[in-house]
Amino acid sequence: MFVILFLTVFTVYLGYELYWKRKNFPPGPCPVPIFGNLLSINSPPPGYEAFEKWTKKYGDVYTFWIGNTPHIMINTWDKIKETFIRDADTYTNKVQLPATELFRGGPYGVIDSNGAMWRDHRRFALSSLRDFGLGKNLMQEKILLEVQDVFAKFDASEGTEIEIPPIFDNAIASVINQLLFGYRFDKVLINYLICSFYIFQTKQDEFKALKRIIDAPPELFGKLHMFLAMNIPIFAKILPTSIYEAPLKDFRDTAFGFFKNQIEKHRDEIDFEDLDSESSDYVETYLKEQRKRKLEGETETFSDIQLANMCMDLWFAGLGTTTNTTTWAISYILHFPKVQQKIHEELDRVIGSDRLITTADKNDLPFMNAYINETQRCVNLVPLNLQHATTRDTVINGYRIPKGTGVVAQISTIMNDEKTFPDHNTFNPDRFIDENGKLKKVEQLVPFSVGKRLCLGEGLARMELFLFISNFLNRYEISPSKEGPPSLEKKCATMVEPRIFSGILKKRR
Ligand code: HEM
């Protein structure tokens, strides 16, 4: 009797899992209970092969299950244009996961928020970035100051093995920290009053302490169980608190502790009498806007919790992405010395001195741009891309997709498409050079994603990548340490992480 009951329940369950829940969505790989298709992107990590295989099998659209939640994957450039670009408003929401509540205290920030909250704060952050000099010389000056700091550190170790990524990490953190809080991580002495004792630190020590927090996300979110728990609520519930909730809360409290401390310091120092005076960083601009709105009786949109979440989004999105890409760029060059040689030839021909390279030189350095483009294509930083949700009912390939369904612009498949990028597994900057030696514009190169939610920091990231990488390679020739070039193997995570590695630098001028 029990066996019959069990078999009946099991058959009904399988029928639901394999047929019923999938019948109204585009066909796709068969999900397994609890995990959906998430486990398949770990064999091999970070998932490009699985995405490629499914695109070959199911075409431009298929359904990918994250736990029990269906996501419509859009895999070809034509289909991305038809959906995320031409019908952009339909694809701008984000799926709200329970982890957001635990981690952020609600649907705050810009990465996970929706509707008016997202729109207002995206617009506000973009206009603040413009005010602090993006697209003008001011931002370039700030980045070039960090380039010179990087030079000083590398010059001091010329000819000996030195770890490359941490130096760029410090410099790129200084750029984003200046934008948000108005100061760099240099050697200036600071002090804290803790329990009646002054604790003396330099701002570089502060960065080292912060680094322990910054390094947590890959450690934390890069682990498969964390990735699964954050995406599959039922999986999160069965994991012991000590390996999911506790480390997440720990990270949240430490990160928010740092941001709140910065915000309070700003609040104490700002002259709120003159709300229209020029601000020197994002937090100051935000706090003045908050005060203006409060005077008009509006306290919801520019709240303190939203500010802390904005700082977290901009800080983390602004640091790891750019540092990782710079690190991968140098890793590739250690594997492909001929690319380095070609870059040096171009730099010698066009720049020909040790002066700092600026964005005014960009158009004259097609191979440098091609190398950065190819780095971004091969890094393919966010394999699954961030998951969006539909803002209204829509129809994709004849399937009725209800409002709130998960949708993903599969940019990693687009950047690995064999038709657009032949021999796509090979690192080849020349694919971006045309027959006249000029830089070729390829619209399918979309590392910053597409549509209305495309990367908010694209302008800043492009400027940083160009200035840091071109100046580094103009000044140095790099060769591998005695351990050889770093591994190019990619780990599975929300963002692909490079290895920390050492290299030997020789000054070229
Ligand atoms: C090489 C560097 C970078 C890459 C490859 C990159 C890539 C991306 C991608 C793929 C997305 C997801 C877009 C989507 O949802 O469709 C994104 C979103 C975002 N990025 Fe970046 N990013 C980089 C640098 C930056 C920087 C420097 C900042 C900060 C100033 C930043 C801030 C953001 C924010 C706030 C979002 C969420 C935007 C929204 O939901 O409206 N990113 N980025």
Coordinates of C-alpha atoms and ligand atoms in Angstrom, one line a residue:
M1 CA 0.0 0.0 0.0
F2 CA 2.8 2.4 1.1
V3 CA 4.8 1.5 -2.1
I4 CA 1.8 2.3 -4.3
L5 CA 1.2 5.6 -2.5
F6 CA 4.8 6.5 -2.8
L7 CA 5.0 5.6 -6.5
T8 CA 1.8 7.6 -7.2
V9 CA 3.1 10.7 -5.4
F10 CA 6.5 10.3 -7.0
T11 CA 5.0 10.0 -10.5
V12 CA 2.8 13.0 -10.0
Y13 CA 5.8 14.9 -8.7
L14 CA 7.9 13.9 -11.7
G15 CA 5.1 14.8 -14.1
Y16 CA 4.9 18.3 -12.5
E17 CA 8.7 18.8 -12.6
L18 CA 9.3 17.5 -16.0
Y19 CA 6.2 18.5 -17.9
W20 CA 3.6 20.6 -16.1
K21 CA 5.7 23.5 -14.7
R22 CA 7.6 23.7 -18.1
K23 CA 4.8 23.4 -20.5
N24 CA 4.1 27.2 -21.0
F25 CA 7.8 28.2 -21.4
P26 CA 10.2 27.8 -24.3
P27 CA 11.9 24.4 -24.3
G28 CA 15.2 24.1 -22.6
P29 CA 17.5 21.8 -20.6
C30 CA 15.7 19.5 -18.2
P31 CA 15.9 20.9 -14.7
V32 CA 16.6 18.7 -11.6
P33 CA 14.5 19.1 -8.5
I34 CA 15.7 21.9 -6.1
F35 CA 18.6 23.0 -8.2
G36 CA 17.0 23.5 -11.6
N37 CA 19.8 23.8 -14.2
L38 CA 22.3 25.6 -11.9
L39 CA 24.5 22.6 -11.3
S40 CA 25.1 22.2 -15.0
I41 CA 27.0 25.5 -15.3
N42 CA 29.6 24.1 -12.9
S43 CA 30.7 21.4 -15.3
P44 CA 33.0 22.8 -16.5
P45 CA 32.9 26.2 -14.7
P46 CA 32.1 29.0 -15.4
G47 CA 29.3 27.8 -17.7
Y48 CA 30.1 29.1 -21.2
E49 CA 30.2 25.5 -22.6
A50 CA 26.8 24.6 -21.2
F51 CA 25.3 27.9 -22.5
E52 CA 26.8 27.3 -25.9
K53 CA 25.6 23.7 -26.0
W54 CA 22.0 24.8 -25.1
T55 CA 22.0 27.6 -27.6
K56 CA 23.0 25.1 -30.4
K57 CA 20.3 22.7 -29.2
Y58 CA 17.4 25.1 -28.5
G59 CA 18.2 28.2 -30.5
D60 CA 17.9 31.9 -29.7
V61 CA 15.6 31.4 -26.7
Y62 CA 15.4 28.6 -24.0
T63 CA 14.3 28.3 -20.4
F64 CA 16.9 28.0 -17.7
W65 CA 15.7 27.1 -14.2
I66 CA 17.4 28.7 -11.3
G67 CA 16.0 26.4 -8.5
N68 CA 12.3 26.5 -9.1
T69 CA 12.3 29.8 -10.9
P70 CA 12.2 29.9 -14.8
H71 CA 14.5 32.3 -16.6
I72 CA 14.1 33.0 -20.3
M73 CA 17.6 33.1 -21.8
I74 CA 18.0 35.3 -24.8
N75 CA 21.1 34.0 -26.7
T76 CA 21.4 35.6 -30.1
W77 CA 22.3 39.2 -31.0
D78 CA 19.1 39.6 -33.2
K79 CA 16.9 38.4 -30.4
I80 CA 18.7 40.6 -27.8
K81 CA 18.1 43.6 -30.1
E82 CA 14.4 42.6 -30.5
T83 CA 13.9 42.3 -26.7
F84 CA 16.4 44.0 -24.3
I85 CA 17.2 46.9 -26.8
R86 CA 14.0 47.7 -28.8
D87 CA 11.6 46.8 -26.1
A88 CA 13.9 47.8 -23.2
D89 CA 11.2 48.9 -20.7
T90 CA 9.8 45.4 -20.6
Y91 CA 13.1 43.9 -19.4
T92 CA 14.2 46.4 -16.7
N93 CA 13.1 44.8 -13.4
K94 CA 15.0 42.5 -11.2
V95 CA 13.8 39.3 -9.5
Q96 CA 13.6 39.9 -5.8
L97 CA 15.3 37.2 -3.9
P98 CA 14.9 36.6 -0.1
A99 CA 18.7 37.0 0.2
T100 CA 18.2 40.7 -0.7
E101 CA 16.2 41.2 2.5
L102 CA 18.8 39.4 4.6
F103 CA 21.7 41.2 3.0
R104 CA 20.5 44.7 2.3
G105 CA 17.6 45.1 4.7
G106 CA 15.1 45.4 1.8
P107 CA 15.0 46.2 -2.0
Y108 CA 17.5 49.0 -1.8
G109 CA 20.5 50.2 -3.8
V110 CA 20.6 50.3 -7.6
I111 CA 21.6 46.7 -8.5
D112 CA 18.6 45.0 -6.9
S113 CA 15.9 47.7 -6.8
N114 CA 13.1 48.2 -9.2
G115 CA 10.6 50.9 -10.4
A116 CA 11.0 54.5 -9.3
M117 CA 13.6 53.7 -6.7
W118 CA 15.9 52.2 -9.3
R119 CA 15.2 54.9 -11.9
D120 CA 15.8 57.9 -9.5
H121 CA 18.9 56.5 -8.0
R122 CA 20.4 55.3 -11.3
R123 CA 19.9 58.8 -12.7
F124 CA 21.2 60.5 -9.6
A125 CA 24.4 58.3 -9.5
L126 CA 25.0 58.9 -13.2
S127 CA 24.6 62.7 -12.9
S128 CA 26.9 62.7 -9.8
L129 CA 29.6 60.8 -11.8
R130 CA 29.3 63.4 -14.5
D131 CA 29.6 66.2 -11.9
F132 CA 32.8 64.7 -10.6
G133 CA 34.4 64.8 -14.0
L134 CA 33.5 61.7 -16.0
G135 CA 33.9 62.7 -19.6
K136 CA 36.0 65.7 -18.5
N137 CA 39.6 66.1 -17.5
L138 CA 38.9 66.0 -13.8
M139 CA 38.3 62.3 -13.6
Q140 CA 41.2 61.6 -15.9
E141 CA 43.5 63.7 -13.5
K142 CA 42.3 61.6 -10.6
I143 CA 43.1 58.3 -12.4
L144 CA 46.5 59.5 -13.7
L145 CA 47.4 60.4 -10.1
E146 CA 46.8 56.7 -9.3
V147 CA 48.8 55.6 -12.4
Q148 CA 51.8 57.5 -11.0
D149 CA 51.3 55.9 -7.6
V150 CA 51.3 52.5 -9.3
F151 CA 54.6 53.5 -11.1
A152 CA 56.3 54.5 -7.9
K153 CA 55.5 51.1 -6.3
F154 CA 56.5 49.1 -9.4
D155 CA 59.7 51.1 -10.0
A156 CA 60.8 50.3 -6.4
S157 CA 60.8 46.6 -7.3
E158 CA 62.1 46.7 -10.8
G159 CA 63.9 43.5 -11.8
T160 CA 62.6 41.4 -8.9
E161 CA 59.4 39.4 -8.7
I162 CA 56.4 41.4 -7.5
E163 CA 52.8 40.6 -7.1
I164 CA 51.0 42.6 -9.8
P165 CA 47.2 42.6 -8.9
P166 CA 47.4 44.1 -5.3
I167 CA 49.0 47.3 -6.6
F168 CA 46.3 47.8 -9.2
D169 CA 43.7 46.9 -6.6
N170 CA 44.8 49.7 -4.2
A171 CA 44.9 52.2 -7.1
I172 CA 41.4 51.3 -8.5
A173 CA 40.0 51.3 -4.9
S174 CA 41.4 54.8 -4.5
V175 CA 39.5 55.9 -7.6
I176 CA 36.1 54.7 -6.5
N177 CA 36.8 55.7 -2.9
Q178 CA 37.5 59.3 -4.0
L179 CA 34.3 59.4 -6.0
L180 CA 32.2 58.1 -3.1
F181 CA 34.0 59.5 0.0
G182 CA 36.5 62.0 -1.4
Y183 CA 39.8 60.5 -0.4
R184 CA 42.5 58.1 -1.7
F185 CA 44.2 55.3 0.1
D186 CA 47.6 56.8 0.4
K187 CA 50.2 57.1 3.2
V188 CA 48.5 60.0 5.1
L189 CA 48.1 59.3 8.8
I190 CA 44.6 59.0 10.2
N191 CA 43.5 58.2 13.7
Y192 CA 40.4 56.7 15.2
L193 CA 39.1 57.2 18.7
I194 CA 38.0 53.8 20.0
C195 CA 37.1 53.3 23.7
S196 CA 39.1 56.5 24.7
F197 CA 42.2 55.3 22.8
Y198 CA 43.4 56.8 19.6
I199 CA 44.3 54.1 17.1
F200 CA 46.8 55.4 14.5
Q201 CA 46.8 54.1 11.0
T202 CA 47.7 55.2 7.5
K203 CA 45.0 55.3 4.9
Q204 CA 46.8 52.4 3.2
D205 CA 46.4 50.4 6.4
E206 CA 42.8 51.3 6.3
F207 CA 42.6 49.9 2.8
K208 CA 44.4 46.7 4.0
A209 CA 41.7 46.3 6.7
L210 CA 39.0 47.0 4.2
K211 CA 40.6 44.6 1.8
R212 CA 39.6 41.8 4.2
I213 CA 36.0 42.8 3.6
I214 CA 36.4 43.4 -0.1
D215 CA 38.0 40.0 -0.5
A216 CA 35.1 38.3 1.2
P217 CA 32.7 38.4 -1.8
P218 CA 34.6 36.0 -4.1
E219 CA 35.4 33.9 -1.1
L220 CA 31.8 34.1 0.1
F221 CA 29.8 34.4 -3.1
G222 CA 32.2 32.4 -5.2
K223 CA 31.5 29.2 -3.2
L224 CA 29.0 27.0 -5.0
H225 CA 26.8 26.5 -1.9
M226 CA 26.6 30.3 -1.4
F227 CA 25.7 30.8 -5.1
L228 CA 23.0 28.1 -4.8
A229 CA 21.7 29.4 -1.5
M230 CA 21.4 33.0 -2.7
N231 CA 19.5 31.9 -5.8
I232 CA 17.4 29.0 -4.4
P233 CA 15.5 30.0 -1.3
I234 CA 14.6 26.4 -0.3
F235 CA 18.3 25.4 -0.5
A236 CA 19.2 28.4 1.8
K237 CA 16.6 27.1 4.3
I238 CA 18.3 23.6 4.6
L239 CA 21.8 24.9 4.9
P240 CA 23.2 25.2 8.5
T241 CA 23.1 28.9 9.7
S242 CA 26.9 28.8 10.3
I243 CA 27.7 28.3 6.6
Y244 CA 25.2 30.6 5.0
E245 CA 23.4 33.1 7.1
A246 CA 26.2 33.8 9.6
P247 CA 29.0 34.6 7.1
L248 CA 26.6 36.7 5.0
K249 CA 25.5 38.7 8.0
D250 CA 29.0 39.1 9.1
F251 CA 30.0 40.5 5.7
R252 CA 27.0 42.8 5.6
D253 CA 27.7 44.2 9.1
T254 CA 31.4 44.8 8.4
A255 CA 30.8 46.4 5.0
F256 CA 27.8 48.5 6.2
G257 CA 29.9 49.5 9.3
F258 CA 32.5 51.0 7.1
F259 CA 30.0 52.8 4.8
K260 CA 27.9 54.1 7.8
N261 CA 31.1 55.4 9.5
Q262 CA 32.0 57.4 6.3
I263 CA 28.4 58.7 5.9
E264 CA 28.3 60.0 9.5
K265 CA 31.7 61.7 9.2
H266 CA 30.3 63.5 6.1
R267 CA 27.1 64.5 7.8
D268 CA 29.1 66.1 10.7
E269 CA 31.3 68.1 8.2
I270 CA 28.9 69.3 5.6
D271 CA 27.6 72.9 5.6
F272 CA 23.9 72.3 5.3
E273 CA 23.3 76.1 5.2
D274 CA 24.4 76.2 1.6
L275 CA 22.7 73.3 -0.1
D276 CA 23.6 74.5 -3.6
S277 CA 27.3 74.7 -3.1
E278 CA 29.6 72.4 -5.1
S279 CA 30.1 69.0 -3.5
S280 CA 33.3 67.1 -3.5
D281 CA 32.0 63.5 -3.6
Y282 CA 28.9 61.3 -4.1
V283 CA 28.0 61.0 -0.4
E284 CA 28.1 64.8 0.1
T285 CA 25.8 65.3 -3.0
Y286 CA 23.4 62.7 -1.7
L287 CA 23.2 64.1 1.8
K288 CA 22.5 67.6 0.5
E289 CA 19.8 66.1 -1.8
Q290 CA 18.4 64.3 1.2
R291 CA 18.2 67.5 3.2
K292 CA 16.5 69.4 0.3
R293 CA 13.9 66.7 0.0
K294 CA 13.3 66.6 3.7
L295 CA 12.6 70.4 3.7
E296 CA 10.0 69.6 1.0
G297 CA 8.5 66.9 3.2
E298 CA 9.8 63.9 1.3
T299 CA 11.9 61.4 3.3
E300 CA 11.4 58.0 1.6
T301 CA 13.5 58.1 -1.6
F302 CA 16.7 59.5 -0.2
S303 CA 16.9 57.5 3.1
D304 CA 20.0 56.6 5.1
I305 CA 19.6 52.9 4.4
Q306 CA 19.4 53.6 0.6
L307 CA 22.6 55.6 0.8
A308 CA 24.5 52.8 2.6
N309 CA 23.2 50.4 -0.1
M310 CA 24.2 52.7 -2.9
C311 CA 27.7 53.0 -1.4
M312 CA 27.9 49.2 -1.3
D313 CA 26.7 48.8 -4.9
L314 CA 29.1 51.4 -6.3
W315 CA 32.0 50.4 -4.2
F316 CA 31.9 46.7 -4.9
A317 CA 30.7 46.9 -8.6
G318 CA 33.3 49.6 -9.2
L319 CA 36.3 47.7 -7.7
G320 CA 36.2 44.0 -8.4
T321 CA 35.1 44.3 -12.0
T322 CA 37.9 46.7 -13.1
T323 CA 40.6 45.2 -11.0
N324 CA 39.7 41.7 -12.4
T325 CA 39.7 42.9 -16.0
T326 CA 43.1 44.7 -15.5
T327 CA 44.6 41.6 -13.9
W328 CA 43.2 39.3 -16.7
A329 CA 44.7 41.7 -19.3
I330 CA 48.2 41.4 -17.8
S331 CA 47.7 37.6 -17.4
Y332 CA 46.9 37.3 -21.1
I333 CA 50.0 39.3 -22.1
L334 CA 52.2 36.9 -20.1
H335 CA 50.8 34.0 -22.1
F336 CA 51.0 35.9 -25.5
P337 CA 54.4 37.7 -25.6
K338 CA 53.8 38.5 -29.3
V339 CA 50.8 40.7 -28.3
Q340 CA 53.1 42.5 -25.8
Q341 CA 55.6 43.1 -28.6
K342 CA 53.0 44.5 -30.9
I343 CA 51.7 46.8 -28.2
H344 CA 55.2 48.1 -27.6
E345 CA 55.8 48.7 -31.3
E346 CA 52.6 50.7 -31.5
L347 CA 53.4 52.7 -28.3
D348 CA 56.9 53.4 -29.6
R349 CA 55.6 54.6 -32.9
V350 CA 52.7 56.8 -31.5
I351 CA 53.8 57.9 -28.1
G352 CA 57.6 57.4 -28.3
S353 CA 58.4 58.9 -24.8
D354 CA 57.7 58.4 -21.1
R355 CA 55.0 61.0 -21.0
L356 CA 51.6 60.0 -19.5
I357 CA 49.1 58.6 -22.0
T358 CA 45.7 60.3 -21.8
T359 CA 42.3 59.7 -23.4
A360 CA 43.3 62.1 -26.1
D361 CA 45.7 59.4 -27.4
K362 CA 43.0 56.7 -27.5
N363 CA 42.1 57.0 -31.2
D364 CA 45.7 56.8 -32.2
L365 CA 46.3 53.5 -30.5
P366 CA 44.0 51.0 -32.4
F367 CA 46.0 47.9 -31.3
M368 CA 45.9 48.9 -27.6
N369 CA 42.1 49.3 -27.9
A370 CA 41.8 46.0 -29.7
Y371 CA 43.8 44.3 -27.0
I372 CA 41.6 45.7 -24.3
N373 CA 38.5 44.7 -26.3
E374 CA 39.8 41.2 -26.7
T375 CA 40.6 41.0 -23.0
Q376 CA 37.0 42.0 -22.1
R377 CA 35.6 39.5 -24.6
C378 CA 37.8 36.6 -23.4
V379 CA 37.4 37.5 -19.7
N380 CA 33.6 37.4 -20.2
L381 CA 33.4 38.7 -16.6
V382 CA 29.8 37.8 -15.7
P383 CA 29.1 34.4 -17.3
L384 CA 25.4 34.2 -16.4
N385 CA 24.9 38.0 -16.4
L386 CA 22.6 39.6 -13.9
Q387 CA 19.1 38.2 -14.0
H388 CA 16.3 40.6 -14.9
A389 CA 12.5 40.2 -14.7
T390 CA 9.8 41.4 -17.1
T391 CA 7.9 44.5 -16.1
R392 CA 4.7 43.4 -17.9
D393 CA 3.2 40.4 -19.8
T394 CA 5.0 39.9 -23.1
V395 CA 5.4 37.4 -25.9
I396 CA 8.8 35.8 -26.8
N397 CA 9.0 33.5 -29.7
G398 CA 5.2 32.9 -29.5
Y399 CA 5.3 32.0 -25.8
R400 CA 3.3 34.2 -23.4
I401 CA 5.7 35.3 -20.7
P402 CA 3.9 36.7 -17.6
K403 CA 5.0 39.9 -15.8
G404 CA 7.7 39.1 -13.2
T405 CA 9.3 36.2 -15.1
G406 CA 13.1 36.0 -15.0
V407 CA 14.9 37.0 -18.2
V408 CA 18.6 37.0 -19.0
A409 CA 20.5 38.8 -21.8
Q410 CA 23.1 36.0 -22.4
I411 CA 26.0 38.3 -23.1
S412 CA 28.6 35.5 -22.6
T413 CA 27.1 33.4 -25.4
I414 CA 27.0 36.5 -27.6
M415 CA 30.7 37.2 -27.0
N416 CA 31.6 33.5 -27.6
D417 CA 29.5 33.3 -30.8
E418 CA 31.6 31.5 -33.4
K419 CA 30.0 33.3 -36.3
T420 CA 30.9 36.8 -35.0
F421 CA 34.2 35.8 -33.3
P422 CA 35.7 32.8 -35.3
D423 CA 38.0 30.6 -33.3
H424 CA 36.5 32.3 -30.2
N425 CA 38.5 30.4 -27.6
T426 CA 41.7 31.9 -29.0
F427 CA 43.0 35.3 -27.6
N428 CA 43.4 37.3 -30.7
P429 CA 43.3 41.2 -30.5
D430 CA 43.6 41.4 -34.3
R431 CA 40.0 40.3 -34.7
F432 CA 39.2 43.9 -33.8
I433 CA 41.5 45.4 -36.4
D434 CA 40.2 46.1 -40.0
E435 CA 42.0 45.8 -43.3
N436 CA 43.2 49.4 -43.0
G437 CA 44.7 48.8 -39.6
K438 CA 41.9 50.8 -37.9
L439 CA 39.9 49.7 -34.8
K440 CA 36.8 47.7 -35.9
K441 CA 33.6 48.4 -34.1
V442 CA 31.8 45.1 -33.3
E443 CA 28.4 45.7 -31.7
Q444 CA 28.3 42.2 -30.3
L445 CA 31.2 43.1 -27.9
V446 CA 28.9 43.7 -24.9
P447 CA 30.9 43.2 -21.6
F448 CA 28.8 45.9 -20.0
S449 CA 25.5 44.3 -21.0
V450 CA 22.7 45.8 -22.9
G451 CA 19.4 47.7 -22.5
K452 CA 18.3 50.2 -19.8
R453 CA 20.2 48.4 -17.0
L454 CA 23.5 48.2 -18.7
C455 CA 26.5 48.9 -16.5
L456 CA 26.2 52.2 -14.7
G457 CA 30.0 52.5 -14.4
E458 CA 30.8 51.8 -18.1
G459 CA 32.3 55.2 -18.8
L460 CA 34.4 55.2 -15.7
A461 CA 35.5 51.6 -16.3
R462 CA 36.5 52.2 -19.9
M463 CA 38.6 55.3 -18.9
E464 CA 40.3 53.3 -16.0
L465 CA 41.1 50.3 -18.2
F466 CA 42.6 52.5 -20.9
L467 CA 44.7 54.7 -18.7
F468 CA 46.0 52.0 -16.3
I469 CA 46.8 49.4 -19.0
S470 CA 48.2 51.7 -21.6
N471 CA 50.4 53.6 -19.2
F472 CA 51.6 50.4 -17.5
L473 CA 52.6 48.9 -20.8
N474 CA 54.2 52.1 -22.1
R475 CA 56.5 52.1 -19.0
Y476 CA 57.3 48.4 -18.5
E477 CA 58.0 45.2 -20.2
I478 CA 56.6 42.4 -18.1
S479 CA 57.8 38.8 -18.0
P480 CA 56.6 35.8 -16.0
S481 CA 58.0 34.9 -12.5
K482 CA 59.9 31.7 -12.1
E483 CA 56.5 30.0 -11.7
G484 CA 55.6 30.8 -15.2
P485 CA 52.5 32.7 -16.5
P486 CA 49.4 32.6 -14.3
S487 CA 46.7 30.0 -14.8
L488 CA 43.9 31.2 -17.1
E489 CA 41.5 28.7 -15.6
K490 CA 38.2 30.4 -14.6
K491 CA 36.4 29.6 -11.3
C492 CA 32.6 29.5 -11.2
A493 CA 31.2 32.5 -9.5
T494 CA 28.9 35.5 -10.2
M495 CA 32.1 37.1 -11.6
V496 CA 35.2 35.2 -12.9
E497 CA 38.2 35.7 -10.7
P498 CA 41.8 35.8 -11.9
R499 CA 44.7 34.4 -10.0
I500 CA 47.1 36.6 -7.9
F501 CA 50.4 36.3 -9.7
S502 CA 53.9 37.7 -9.7
G503 CA 55.8 39.1 -12.7
I504 CA 59.1 40.7 -13.3
L505 CA 59.1 44.3 -14.6
K506 CA 61.7 46.1 -16.7
K507 CA 61.4 49.8 -17.3
R508 CA 61.3 50.6 -21.0
R509 CA 62.3 54.2 -20.8
Ligands
HEM1 C1 35.3 46.2 -16.5 C2 34.5 46.7 -15.7 C3 33.0 46.4 -15.6 C4 32.3 45.5 -16.2 C5 32.7 44.4 -17.2 C6 30.9 45.6 -15.7 C7 29.8 44.8 -16.1 C8 28.5 45.0 -15.7 C9 27.4 44.1 -16.0 C10 27.5 42.9 -17.0 C11 26.3 44.6 -15.4 C12 24.9 43.9 -15.4 C13 24.0 44.7 -16.4 C14 22.7 44.1 -16.4 O1 22.0 44.0 -15.4 O2 22.3 43.7 -17.6 C15 26.7 45.7 -14.6 C16 25.9 46.4 -13.8 C17 26.3 47.4 -13.0 N1 27.6 48.0 -12.9 FE1 29.2 47.4 -13.9 N2 30.9 46.7 -14.8 C18 32.1 47.2 -14.7 C19 32.5 48.3 -14.0 C20 31.7 49.0 -13.2 C21 32.1 50.2 -12.4 C22 33.5 50.8 -12.4 C23 31.0 50.6 -11.7 C24 30.8 51.7 -10.7 C25 31.0 52.9 -10.8 C26 29.9 49.7 -12.0 C27 28.6 49.7 -11.5 C28 27.6 49.0 -11.9 C29 26.2 49.1 -11.4 C30 25.8 50.0 -10.3 C31 25.4 48.2 -12.1 C32 23.9 47.9 -11.9 C33 23.2 48.8 -12.9 C34 21.7 48.7 -12.8 O3 21.1 47.7 -12.3 O4 21.0 49.7 -13.2 N3 30.4 48.7 -12.9 N4 28.1 45.9 -14.8

